[in-house]
Short mmCIF file of C-alpha atoms and ligand atoms in Angstrom, two decimals:
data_model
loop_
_atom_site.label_atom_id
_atom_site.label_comp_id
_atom_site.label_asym_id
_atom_site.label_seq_id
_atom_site.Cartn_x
_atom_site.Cartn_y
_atom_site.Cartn_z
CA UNK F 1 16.52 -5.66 7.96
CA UNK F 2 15.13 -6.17 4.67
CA UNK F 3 14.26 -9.77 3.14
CA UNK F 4 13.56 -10.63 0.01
CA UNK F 5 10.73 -13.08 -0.70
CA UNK F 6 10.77 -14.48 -4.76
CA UNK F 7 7.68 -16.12 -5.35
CA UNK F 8 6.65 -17.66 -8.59
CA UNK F 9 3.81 -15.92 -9.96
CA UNK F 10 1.16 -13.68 -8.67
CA UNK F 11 -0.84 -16.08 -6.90
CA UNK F 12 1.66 -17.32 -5.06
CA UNK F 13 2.69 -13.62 -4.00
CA UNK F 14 -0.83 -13.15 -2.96
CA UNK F 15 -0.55 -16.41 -0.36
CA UNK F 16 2.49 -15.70 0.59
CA UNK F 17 1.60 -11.64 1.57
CA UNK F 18 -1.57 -12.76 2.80
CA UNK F 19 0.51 -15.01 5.60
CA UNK F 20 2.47 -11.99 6.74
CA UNK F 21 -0.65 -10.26 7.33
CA UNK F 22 -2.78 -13.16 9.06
CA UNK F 23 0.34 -14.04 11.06
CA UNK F 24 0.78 -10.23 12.02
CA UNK F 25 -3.30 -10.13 12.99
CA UNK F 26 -3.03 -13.81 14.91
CA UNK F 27 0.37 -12.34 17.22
CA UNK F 28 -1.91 -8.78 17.90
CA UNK F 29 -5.48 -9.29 17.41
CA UNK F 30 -6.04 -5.63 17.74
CA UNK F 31 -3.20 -4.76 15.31
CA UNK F 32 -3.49 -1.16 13.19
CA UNK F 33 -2.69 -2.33 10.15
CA UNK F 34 -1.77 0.71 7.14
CA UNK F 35 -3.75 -0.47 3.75
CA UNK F 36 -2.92 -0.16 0.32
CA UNK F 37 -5.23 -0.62 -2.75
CA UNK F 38 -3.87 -0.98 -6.46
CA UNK F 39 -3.88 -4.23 -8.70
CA UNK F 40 -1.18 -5.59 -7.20
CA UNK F 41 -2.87 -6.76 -3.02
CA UNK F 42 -5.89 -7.71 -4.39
CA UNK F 43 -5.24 -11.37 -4.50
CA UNK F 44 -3.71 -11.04 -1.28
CA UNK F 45 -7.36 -9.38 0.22
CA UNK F 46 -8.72 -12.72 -1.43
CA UNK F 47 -6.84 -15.05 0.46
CA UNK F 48 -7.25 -13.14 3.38
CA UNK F 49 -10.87 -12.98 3.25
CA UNK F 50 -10.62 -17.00 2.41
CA UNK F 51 -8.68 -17.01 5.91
CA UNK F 52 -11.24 -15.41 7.70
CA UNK F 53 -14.38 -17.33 5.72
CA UNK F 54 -12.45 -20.37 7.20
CA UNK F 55 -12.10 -18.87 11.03
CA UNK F 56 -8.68 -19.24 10.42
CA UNK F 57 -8.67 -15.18 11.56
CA UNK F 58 -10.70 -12.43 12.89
CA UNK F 59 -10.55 -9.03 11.88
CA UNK F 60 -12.93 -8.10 14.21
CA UNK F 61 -10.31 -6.10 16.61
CA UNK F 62 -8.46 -4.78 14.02
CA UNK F 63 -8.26 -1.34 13.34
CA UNK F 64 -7.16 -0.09 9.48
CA UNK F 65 -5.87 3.03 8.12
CA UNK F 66 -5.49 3.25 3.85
CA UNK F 67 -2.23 5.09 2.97
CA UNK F 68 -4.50 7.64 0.38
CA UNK F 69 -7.36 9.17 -1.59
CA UNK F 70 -8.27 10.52 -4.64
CA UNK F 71 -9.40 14.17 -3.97
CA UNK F 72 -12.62 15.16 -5.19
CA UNK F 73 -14.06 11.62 -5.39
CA UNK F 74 -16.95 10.35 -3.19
CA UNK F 75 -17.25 7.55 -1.05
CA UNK F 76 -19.98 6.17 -3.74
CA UNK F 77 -17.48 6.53 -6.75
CA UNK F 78 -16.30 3.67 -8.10
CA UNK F 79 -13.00 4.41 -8.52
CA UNK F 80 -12.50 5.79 -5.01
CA UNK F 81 -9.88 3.81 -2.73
CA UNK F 82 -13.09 3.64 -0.11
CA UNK F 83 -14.70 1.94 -2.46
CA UNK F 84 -12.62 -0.51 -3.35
CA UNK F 85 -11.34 -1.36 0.57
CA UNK F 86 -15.09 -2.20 0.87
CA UNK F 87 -15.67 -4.34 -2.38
CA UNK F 88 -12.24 -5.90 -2.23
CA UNK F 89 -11.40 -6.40 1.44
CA UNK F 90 -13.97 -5.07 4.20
CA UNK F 91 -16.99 -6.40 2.87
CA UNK F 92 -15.61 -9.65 2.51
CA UNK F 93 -13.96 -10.48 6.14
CA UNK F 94 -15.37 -9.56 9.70
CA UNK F 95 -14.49 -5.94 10.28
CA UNK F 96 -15.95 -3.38 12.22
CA UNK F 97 -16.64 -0.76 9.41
CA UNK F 98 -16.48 2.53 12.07
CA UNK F 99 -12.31 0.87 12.80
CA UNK F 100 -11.62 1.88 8.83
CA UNK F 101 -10.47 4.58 7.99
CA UNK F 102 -9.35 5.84 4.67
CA UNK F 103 -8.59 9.22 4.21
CA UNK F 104 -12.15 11.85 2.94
CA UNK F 105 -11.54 13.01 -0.15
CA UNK F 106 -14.33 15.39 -0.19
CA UNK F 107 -12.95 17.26 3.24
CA UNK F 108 -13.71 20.46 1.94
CA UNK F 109 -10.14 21.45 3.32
CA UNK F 110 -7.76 19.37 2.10
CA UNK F 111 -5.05 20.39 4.47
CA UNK F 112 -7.38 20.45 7.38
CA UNK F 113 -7.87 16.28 6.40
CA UNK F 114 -4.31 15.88 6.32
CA UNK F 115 -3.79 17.04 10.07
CA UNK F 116 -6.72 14.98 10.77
CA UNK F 117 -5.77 12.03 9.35
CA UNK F 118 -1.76 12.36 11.22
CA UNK F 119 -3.96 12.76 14.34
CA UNK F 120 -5.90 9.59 13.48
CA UNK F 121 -3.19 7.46 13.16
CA UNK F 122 -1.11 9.06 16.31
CA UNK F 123 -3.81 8.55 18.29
CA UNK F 124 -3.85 4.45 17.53
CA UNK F 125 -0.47 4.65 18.50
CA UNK F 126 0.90 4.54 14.95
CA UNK F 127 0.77 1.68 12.80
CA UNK F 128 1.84 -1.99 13.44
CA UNK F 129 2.19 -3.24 10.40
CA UNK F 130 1.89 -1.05 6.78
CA UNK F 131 1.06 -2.91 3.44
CA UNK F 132 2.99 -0.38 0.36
CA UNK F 133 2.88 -1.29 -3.26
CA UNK F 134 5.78 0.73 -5.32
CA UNK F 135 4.54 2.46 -8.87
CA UNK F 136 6.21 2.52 -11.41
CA UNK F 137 8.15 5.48 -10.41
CA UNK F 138 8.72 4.53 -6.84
CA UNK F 139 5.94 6.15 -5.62
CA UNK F 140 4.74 5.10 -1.72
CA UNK F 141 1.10 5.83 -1.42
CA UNK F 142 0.80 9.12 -3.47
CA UNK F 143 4.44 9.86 -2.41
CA UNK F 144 5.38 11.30 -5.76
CA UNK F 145 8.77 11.67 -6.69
CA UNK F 146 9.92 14.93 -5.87
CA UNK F 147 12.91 17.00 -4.47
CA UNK F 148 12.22 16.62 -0.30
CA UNK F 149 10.52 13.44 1.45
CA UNK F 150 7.50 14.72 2.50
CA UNK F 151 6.66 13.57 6.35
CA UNK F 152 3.05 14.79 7.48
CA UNK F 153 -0.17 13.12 5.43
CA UNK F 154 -0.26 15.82 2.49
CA UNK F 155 -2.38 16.67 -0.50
CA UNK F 156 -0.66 16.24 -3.54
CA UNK F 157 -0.64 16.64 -7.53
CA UNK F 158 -0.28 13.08 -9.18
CA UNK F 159 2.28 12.87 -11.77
CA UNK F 160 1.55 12.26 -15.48
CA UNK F 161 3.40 9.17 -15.10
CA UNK F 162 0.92 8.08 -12.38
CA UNK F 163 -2.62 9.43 -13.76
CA UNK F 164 -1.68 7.93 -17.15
CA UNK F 165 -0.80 4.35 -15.12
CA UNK F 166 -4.06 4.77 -13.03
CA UNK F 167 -6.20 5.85 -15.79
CA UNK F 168 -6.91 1.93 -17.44
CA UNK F 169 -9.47 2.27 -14.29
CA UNK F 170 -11.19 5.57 -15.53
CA UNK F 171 -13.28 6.04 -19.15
CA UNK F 172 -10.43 8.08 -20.03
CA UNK F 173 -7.30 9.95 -18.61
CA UNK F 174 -9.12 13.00 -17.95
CA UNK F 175 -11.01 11.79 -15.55
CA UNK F 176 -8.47 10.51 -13.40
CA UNK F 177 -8.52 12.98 -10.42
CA UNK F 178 -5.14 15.35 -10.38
CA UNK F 179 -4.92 15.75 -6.84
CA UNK F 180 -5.03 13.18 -3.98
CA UNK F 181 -4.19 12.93 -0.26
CA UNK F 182 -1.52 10.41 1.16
CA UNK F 183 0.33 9.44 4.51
CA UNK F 184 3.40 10.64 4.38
CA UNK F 185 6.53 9.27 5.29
CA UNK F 186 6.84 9.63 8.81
CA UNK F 187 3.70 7.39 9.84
CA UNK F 188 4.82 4.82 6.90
CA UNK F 189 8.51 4.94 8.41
CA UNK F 190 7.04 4.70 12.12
CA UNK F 191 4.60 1.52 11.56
CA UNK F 192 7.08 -1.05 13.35
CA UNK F 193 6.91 -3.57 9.80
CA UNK F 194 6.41 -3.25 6.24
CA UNK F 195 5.24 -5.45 3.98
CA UNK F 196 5.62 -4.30 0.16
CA UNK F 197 3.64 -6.33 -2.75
CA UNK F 198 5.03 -6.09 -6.46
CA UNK F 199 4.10 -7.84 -9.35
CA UNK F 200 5.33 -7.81 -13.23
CA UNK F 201 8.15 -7.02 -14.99
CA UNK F 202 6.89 -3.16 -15.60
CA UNK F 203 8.54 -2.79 -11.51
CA UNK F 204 11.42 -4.89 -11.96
CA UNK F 205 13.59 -1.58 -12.75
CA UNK F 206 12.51 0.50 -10.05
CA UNK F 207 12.52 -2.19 -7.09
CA UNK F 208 15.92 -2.74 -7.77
CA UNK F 209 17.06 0.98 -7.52
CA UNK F 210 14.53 1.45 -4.31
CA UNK F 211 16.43 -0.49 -2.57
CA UNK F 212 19.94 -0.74 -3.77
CA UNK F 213 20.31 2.44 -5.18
CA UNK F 214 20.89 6.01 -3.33
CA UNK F 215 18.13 7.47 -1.19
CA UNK F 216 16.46 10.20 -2.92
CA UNK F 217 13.28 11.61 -3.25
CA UNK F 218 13.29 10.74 -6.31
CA UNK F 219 12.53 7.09 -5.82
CA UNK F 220 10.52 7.54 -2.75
CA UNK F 221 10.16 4.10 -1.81
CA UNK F 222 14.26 4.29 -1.64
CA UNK F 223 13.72 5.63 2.28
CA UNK F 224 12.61 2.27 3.02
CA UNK F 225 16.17 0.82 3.44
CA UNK F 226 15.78 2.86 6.23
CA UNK F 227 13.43 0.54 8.43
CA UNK F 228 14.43 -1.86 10.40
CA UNK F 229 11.57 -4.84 9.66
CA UNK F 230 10.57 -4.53 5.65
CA UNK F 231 9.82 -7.52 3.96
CA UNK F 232 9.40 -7.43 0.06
CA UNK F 233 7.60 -9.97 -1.76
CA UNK F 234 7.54 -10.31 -5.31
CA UNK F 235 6.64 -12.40 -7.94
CA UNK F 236 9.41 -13.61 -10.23
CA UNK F 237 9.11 -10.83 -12.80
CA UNK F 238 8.95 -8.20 -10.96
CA UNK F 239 12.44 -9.52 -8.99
CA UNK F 240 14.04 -10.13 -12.34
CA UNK F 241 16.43 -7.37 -11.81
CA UNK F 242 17.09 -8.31 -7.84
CA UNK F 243 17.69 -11.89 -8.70
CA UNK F 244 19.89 -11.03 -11.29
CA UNK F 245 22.03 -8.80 -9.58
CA UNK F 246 21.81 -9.45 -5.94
CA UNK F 247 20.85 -13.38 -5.57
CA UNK F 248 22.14 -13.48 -2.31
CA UNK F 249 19.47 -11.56 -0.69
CA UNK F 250 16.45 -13.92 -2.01
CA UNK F 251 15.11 -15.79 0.96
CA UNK F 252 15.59 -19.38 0.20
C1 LIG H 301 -2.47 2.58 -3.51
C2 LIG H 301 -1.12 3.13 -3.42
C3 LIG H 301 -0.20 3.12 -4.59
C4 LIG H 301 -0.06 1.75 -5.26
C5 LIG H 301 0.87 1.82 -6.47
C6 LIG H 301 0.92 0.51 -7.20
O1 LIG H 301 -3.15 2.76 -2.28
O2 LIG H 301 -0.78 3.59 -2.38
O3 LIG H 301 1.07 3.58 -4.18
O4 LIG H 301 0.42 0.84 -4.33
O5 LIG H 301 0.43 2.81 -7.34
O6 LIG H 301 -0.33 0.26 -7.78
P1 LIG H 301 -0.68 -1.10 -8.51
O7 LIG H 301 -0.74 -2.15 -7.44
O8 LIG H 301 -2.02 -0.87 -9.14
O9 LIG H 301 0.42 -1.35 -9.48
#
């Protein structure tokens, strides 16, 4: 089943994701939850970490895996996804630091961190609930549009499409990192829920054919209408093109 969830702007995406997650954490206090980073959950982390500030949760159980990683990038670097789970979400709630994990992108052997990383997460026992943005060309972690889905965690090329989107956070395009590691499918389409945050118009298109266009691998996130528990919550722009054309799904 997948629901729908309109909200009006970006804030009120944020509260609303951030109640999935703290509901999620409150039913299974040691819950694996799958992590995203991006623009779009970082208002969600805040009201999370508001939530926890006010002992309204405890992360302090909870075990996290991040979907990906640039390759090549340290820890340190500022635009790693490590970094930014710690400044935007770890360092601001109760977490154990040793249960995060986010894939290492300086694993001399990229492919040798990939098999690692599926082991990881098998040996939690999957995840319970996975947090997904989409990009702007349906990309699912650093699921890159392609011609197969690709199961096992894998080390990928970035597309143009995505290095020029991800390069306003770099001095320059260049030095956005080609290559990156990623879950693949399989753990994403084995965590029992999904929760998918999307904001602005710029998504509106591709949202809409993720989910009620074909499956291909060329939208990845289209494999989603797949699961059985996703729940999709938007801000108004970014549902323009689901309101329009499918208003019957919105959750009231
Ligand atoms: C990040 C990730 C990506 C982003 C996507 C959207 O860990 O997995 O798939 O979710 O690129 O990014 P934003 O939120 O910056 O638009």
């Amino acid at each position: 089943m997948i629901r729908f969830y309109m909200e009006k702007d970006y804030d009120a995406m944020s509260y609303r994701a951030a109640s999935f997650i703290a509901a999620q954490v409150l039913a299974k206090p040691t819950s694996v939850l799958g992590l995203a980073t991006g623009s779009t959950p970082i208002g969600m982390y805040n009201e999370l970490a508001k939530k926890c500030a006010d002992k309204k949760i405890t992360f302090k159980a909870v075990r996290t895996v991040n979907l990906d990683e640039y390759y090549g990038l340290s820890p340190e670097h500022d635009q790693s996804y490590r970094y930014f789970m710690n400044k935007n979400f770890f360092d601001k709630i109760d977490i154990d630091k040793a249960n995060t994990n986010v894939p290492n992108g300086q694993n001399p052997d990229p492919v040798a961190e990939c098999a690692r990383y599926d082991a990881l997460i098998d040996s939690f026992g999957g995840i319970d609930l996975q947090l997904l943005g989409i990009g702007r060309d349906g990309h699912i972690g650093f699921n890159e549009p392609g011609d197969a889905f690709i199961g096992n965690t894998n080390y990928v090329k970035l597309t143009e499409d995505t290095i020029d989107a991800n390069s306003r956070f770099f001095a320059s395009a260049d030095d956005v990192p080609r290559y990156a590691l990623t879950t693949g499918i399989r753990a994403i389409m084995q965590a029992k829920k999904i929760l998918m945050v999307v904001n602005g118009e710029a998504k509106a298109k591709v949202l809409e054919e993720a989910f009620f266009g074909p499956i291909t691998p060329a939208n990845p996130a289209s494999i989603l209408q797949l699961h059985a528990d996703v729940v999709v919550c938007g801000d108004a722009p970014a549902m323009a093109y689901i309101a329009e054309k499918h208003p019957e799904v919105l959750e009231k």
